[in-house]
Amino acid sequence: MSEKTQAAVPAESGAFKPKKSVALSGVTAGNTALCTVGKTGNDLHYRGY
């Protein structure tokens, strides 16, 4: 049995399509500042301006 197996190759190999941004993804809505991350490092407290 000498069957060759071939990997599936997309029709347009090498063609990269970037993911489109969704809603307000990446848009700055306001300025904030990090205050603390908690004593154990599991909390996130921040303040807004």
PDB file of N, CA and C in Angstrom:
ATOM      1  N   MET A   1       0.837  -1.182   0.000  1.00  0.00           N
ATOM      2  CA  MET A   1       0.000   0.000   0.000  1.00  0.00           C
ATOM      3  C   MET A   1       0.880   1.242   0.000  1.00  0.00           C
ATOM      4  N   SER A   2       0.904   1.890  -1.091  1.00  0.00           N
ATOM      5  CA  SER A   2       1.746   3.078  -1.214  1.00  0.00           C
ATOM      6  C   SER A   2       0.900   4.311  -1.504  1.00  0.00           C
ATOM      7  N   GLU A   3      -0.091   4.546  -0.659  1.00  0.00           N
ATOM      8  CA  GLU A   3      -0.938   5.721  -0.832  1.00  0.00           C
ATOM      9  C   GLU A   3      -0.261   6.934  -0.208  1.00  0.00           C
ATOM     10  N   LYS A   4      -0.287   8.036  -0.912  1.00  0.00           N
ATOM     11  CA  LYS A   4       0.285   9.267  -0.383  1.00  0.00           C
ATOM     12  C   LYS A   4      -0.810  10.068   0.309  1.00  0.00           C
ATOM     13  N   THR A   5      -0.457  10.616   1.453  1.00  0.00           N
ATOM     14  CA  THR A   5      -1.405  11.480   2.149  1.00  0.00           C
ATOM     15  C   THR A   5      -0.988  12.917   1.923  1.00  0.00           C
ATOM     16  N   GLN A   6      -1.948  13.746   1.619  1.00  0.00           N
ATOM     17  CA  GLN A   6      -1.663  15.149   1.365  1.00  0.00           C
ATOM     18  C   GLN A   6      -2.386  16.003   2.391  1.00  0.00           C
ATOM     19  N   ALA A   7      -1.698  17.006   2.877  1.00  0.00           N
ATOM     20  CA  ALA A   7      -2.310  17.934   3.818  1.00  0.00           C
ATOM     21  C   ALA A   7      -3.265  18.843   3.061  1.00  0.00           C
ATOM     22  N   ALA A   8      -4.352  19.177   3.721  1.00  0.00           N
ATOM     23  CA  ALA A   8      -5.322  20.084   3.104  1.00  0.00           C
ATOM     24  C   ALA A   8      -4.716  21.476   3.015  1.00  0.00           C
ATOM     25  N   VAL A   9      -4.687  22.032   1.826  1.00  0.00           N
ATOM     26  CA  VAL A   9      -4.122  23.359   1.594  1.00  0.00           C
ATOM     27  C   VAL A   9      -5.258  24.289   1.213  1.00  0.00           C
ATOM     28  N   PRO A  10      -5.355  25.449   1.899  1.00  0.00           N
ATOM     29  CA  PRO A  10      -6.414  26.388   1.532  1.00  0.00           C
ATOM     30  C   PRO A  10      -6.266  26.848   0.090  1.00  0.00           C
ATOM     31  N   ALA A  11      -7.371  27.232  -0.514  1.00  0.00           N
ATOM     32  CA  ALA A  11      -7.357  27.654  -1.913  1.00  0.00           C
ATOM     33  C   ALA A  11      -6.407  28.830  -2.127  1.00  0.00           C
ATOM     34  N   GLU A  12      -6.390  29.760  -1.196  1.00  0.00           N
ATOM     35  CA  GLU A  12      -5.509  30.923  -1.304  1.00  0.00           C
ATOM     36  C   GLU A  12      -4.447  30.824  -0.221  1.00  0.00           C
ATOM     37  N   SER A  13      -3.464  29.984  -0.419  1.00  0.00           N
ATOM     38  CA  SER A  13      -2.435  29.833   0.599  1.00  0.00           C
ATOM     39  C   SER A  13      -1.623  31.113   0.719  1.00  0.00           C
ATOM     40  N   GLY A  14      -1.355  31.501   1.944  1.00  0.00           N
ATOM     41  CA  GLY A  14      -0.589  32.713   2.176  1.00  0.00           C
ATOM     42  C   GLY A  14      -1.431  33.972   2.225  1.00  0.00           C
ATOM     43  N   ALA A  15      -2.707  33.873   1.916  1.00  0.00           N
ATOM     44  CA  ALA A  15      -3.576  35.048   1.957  1.00  0.00           C
ATOM     45  C   ALA A  15      -4.093  35.217   3.376  1.00  0.00           C
ATOM     46  N   PHE A  16      -3.651  36.272   4.047  1.00  0.00           N
ATOM     47  CA  PHE A  16      -4.055  36.527   5.428  1.00  0.00           C
ATOM     48  C   PHE A  16      -5.156  37.570   5.446  1.00  0.00           C
ATOM     49  N   LYS A  17      -6.246  37.261   6.131  1.00  0.00           N
ATOM     50  CA  LYS A  17      -7.340  38.209   6.265  1.00  0.00           C
ATOM     51  C   LYS A  17      -7.408  38.638   7.723  1.00  0.00           C
ATOM     52  N   PRO A  18      -7.090  39.899   8.030  1.00  0.00           N
ATOM     53  CA  PRO A  18      -7.126  40.353   9.417  1.00  0.00           C
ATOM     54  C   PRO A  18      -8.552  40.372   9.947  1.00  0.00           C
ATOM     55  N   LYS A  19      -8.687  40.122  11.251  1.00  0.00           N
ATOM     56  CA  LYS A  19      -9.992  40.128  11.893  1.00  0.00           C
ATOM     57  C   LYS A  19     -10.482  41.567  12.003  1.00  0.00           C
ATOM     58  N   LYS A  20     -11.732  41.784  11.650  1.00  0.00           N
ATOM     59  CA  LYS A  20     -12.298  43.121  11.714  1.00  0.00           C
ATOM     60  C   LYS A  20     -12.582  43.490  13.163  1.00  0.00           C
ATOM     61  N   SER A  21     -12.450  44.767  13.473  1.00  0.00           N
ATOM     62  CA  SER A  21     -12.726  45.274  14.802  1.00  0.00           C
ATOM     63  C   SER A  21     -14.227  45.221  15.064  1.00  0.00           C
ATOM     64  N   VAL A  22     -14.590  44.915  16.297  1.00  0.00           N
ATOM     65  CA  VAL A  22     -15.988  44.792  16.670  1.00  0.00           C
ATOM     66  C   VAL A  22     -16.378  45.962  17.565  1.00  0.00           C
ATOM     67  N   ALA A  23     -17.472  46.602  17.269  1.00  0.00           N
ATOM     68  CA  ALA A  23     -18.047  47.699  18.059  1.00  0.00           C
ATOM     69  C   ALA A  23     -16.999  48.752  18.390  1.00  0.00           C
ATOM     70  N   LEU A  24     -16.754  49.013  19.663  1.00  0.00           N
ATOM     71  CA  LEU A  24     -15.800  50.038  20.086  1.00  0.00           C
ATOM     72  C   LEU A  24     -14.466  49.433  20.511  1.00  0.00           C
ATOM     73  N   SER A  25     -14.172  48.266  20.039  1.00  0.00           N
ATOM     74  CA  SER A  25     -12.919  47.604  20.401  1.00  0.00           C
ATOM     75  C   SER A  25     -11.729  48.459  19.992  1.00  0.00           C
ATOM     76  N   GLY A  26     -10.872  48.782  20.965  1.00  0.00           N
ATOM     77  CA  GLY A  26      -9.679  49.564  20.682  1.00  0.00           C
ATOM     78  C   GLY A  26      -9.875  51.067  20.717  1.00  0.00           C
ATOM     79  N   VAL A  27     -11.103  51.523  20.963  1.00  0.00           N
ATOM     80  CA  VAL A  27     -11.379  52.955  21.021  1.00  0.00           C
ATOM     81  C   VAL A  27     -11.288  53.413  22.471  1.00  0.00           C
ATOM     82  N   THR A  28     -10.499  54.452  22.723  1.00  0.00           N
ATOM     83  CA  THR A  28     -10.369  54.977  24.076  1.00  0.00           C
ATOM     84  C   THR A  28     -11.643  55.720  24.445  1.00  0.00           C
ATOM     85  N   ALA A  29     -12.290  55.279  25.527  1.00  0.00           N
ATOM     86  CA  ALA A  29     -13.543  55.889  25.946  1.00  0.00           C
ATOM     87  C   ALA A  29     -13.329  56.903  27.057  1.00  0.00           C
ATOM     88  N   GLY A  30     -12.240  56.798  27.775  1.00  0.00           N
ATOM     89  CA  GLY A  30     -11.964  57.727  28.859  1.00  0.00           C
ATOM     90  C   GLY A  30     -10.623  57.411  29.488  1.00  0.00           C
ATOM     91  N   ASN A  31     -10.085  58.366  30.242  1.00  0.00           N
ATOM     92  CA  ASN A  31      -8.802  58.157  30.898  1.00  0.00           C
ATOM     93  C   ASN A  31      -9.000  57.534  32.268  1.00  0.00           C
ATOM     94  N   THR A  32      -8.211  56.545  32.591  1.00  0.00           N
ATOM     95  CA  THR A  32      -8.233  55.919  33.904  1.00  0.00           C
ATOM     96  C   THR A  32      -6.800  55.758  34.375  1.00  0.00           C
ATOM     97  N   ALA A  33      -6.646  55.467  35.644  1.00  0.00           N
ATOM     98  CA  ALA A  33      -5.317  55.223  36.193  1.00  0.00           C
ATOM     99  C   ALA A  33      -5.395  54.025  37.123  1.00  0.00           C
ATOM    100  N   LEU A  34      -4.419  53.171  37.046  1.00  0.00           N
ATOM    101  CA  LEU A  34      -4.361  51.998  37.898  1.00  0.00           C
ATOM    102  C   LEU A  34      -3.966  52.427  39.297  1.00  0.00           C
ATOM    103  N   CYS A  35      -4.745  52.027  40.297  1.00  0.00           N
ATOM    104  CA  CYS A  35      -4.431  52.385  41.674  1.00  0.00           C
ATOM    105  C   CYS A  35      -3.691  51.244  42.362  1.00  0.00           C
ATOM    106  N   THR A  36      -4.339  50.091  42.466  1.00  0.00           N
ATOM    107  CA  THR A  36      -3.718  48.937  43.127  1.00  0.00           C
ATOM    108  C   THR A  36      -4.148  47.658  42.432  1.00  0.00           C
ATOM    109  N   VAL A  37      -3.400  46.604  42.666  1.00  0.00           N
ATOM    110  CA  VAL A  37      -3.781  45.295  42.150  1.00  0.00           C
ATOM    111  C   VAL A  37      -4.168  44.361  43.284  1.00  0.00           C
ATOM    112  N   GLY A  38      -4.348  44.885  44.477  1.00  0.00           N
ATOM    113  CA  GLY A  38      -4.762  44.086  45.616  1.00  0.00           C
ATOM    114  C   GLY A  38      -3.580  43.446  46.324  1.00  0.00           C
ATOM    115  N   LYS A  39      -3.817  43.034  47.562  1.00  0.00           N
ATOM    116  CA  LYS A  39      -2.748  42.439  48.373  1.00  0.00           C
ATOM    117  C   LYS A  39      -2.292  41.103  47.813  1.00  0.00           C
ATOM    118  N   THR A  40      -3.216  40.318  47.271  1.00  0.00           N
ATOM    119  CA  THR A  40      -2.860  38.999  46.738  1.00  0.00           C
ATOM    120  C   THR A  40      -2.564  39.050  45.251  1.00  0.00           C
ATOM    121  N   GLY A  41      -2.801  40.186  44.623  1.00  0.00           N
ATOM    122  CA  GLY A  41      -2.552  40.317  43.193  1.00  0.00           C
ATOM    123  C   GLY A  41      -3.706  39.833  42.341  1.00  0.00           C
ATOM    124  N   ASN A  42      -4.836  39.504  42.973  1.00  0.00           N
ATOM    125  CA  ASN A  42      -5.998  38.997  42.243  1.00  0.00           C
ATOM    126  C   ASN A  42      -7.079  40.051  42.032  1.00  0.00           C
ATOM    127  N   ASP A  43      -6.912  41.223  42.622  1.00  0.00           N
ATOM    128  CA  ASP A  43      -7.905  42.282  42.500  1.00  0.00           C
ATOM    129  C   ASP A  43      -7.355  43.396  41.619  1.00  0.00           C
ATOM    130  N   LEU A  44      -8.254  44.164  41.051  1.00  0.00           N
ATOM    131  CA  LEU A  44      -7.847  45.307  40.239  1.00  0.00           C
ATOM    132  C   LEU A  44      -8.715  46.496  40.612  1.00  0.00           C
ATOM    133  N   HIS A  45      -8.092  47.502  41.184  1.00  0.00           N
ATOM    134  CA  HIS A  45      -8.797  48.714  41.571  1.00  0.00           C
ATOM    135  C   HIS A  45      -8.261  49.854  40.718  1.00  0.00           C
ATOM    136  N   TYR A  46      -9.155  50.621  40.121  1.00  0.00           N
ATOM    137  CA  TYR A  46      -8.717  51.728  39.280  1.00  0.00           C
ATOM    138  C   TYR A  46      -9.580  52.943  39.540  1.00  0.00           C
ATOM    139  N   ARG A  47      -9.125  54.071  39.113  1.00  0.00           N
ATOM    140  CA  ARG A  47      -9.890  55.306  39.262  1.00  0.00           C
ATOM    141  C   ARG A  47     -10.058  55.958  37.904  1.00  0.00           C
ATOM    142  N   GLY A  48     -11.154  56.617  37.721  1.00  0.00           N
ATOM    143  CA  GLY A  48     -11.405  57.303  36.463  1.00  0.00           C
ATOM    144  C   GLY A  48     -11.286  58.798  36.640  1.00  0.00           C
ATOM    145  N   TYR A  49     -11.165  59.500  35.537  1.00  0.00           N
ATOM    146  CA  TYR A  49     -11.049  60.954  35.577  1.00  0.00           C
ATOM    147  C   TYR A  49     -12.228  61.564  34.880  1.00  0.00           C
TER     148      TYR A  49
END
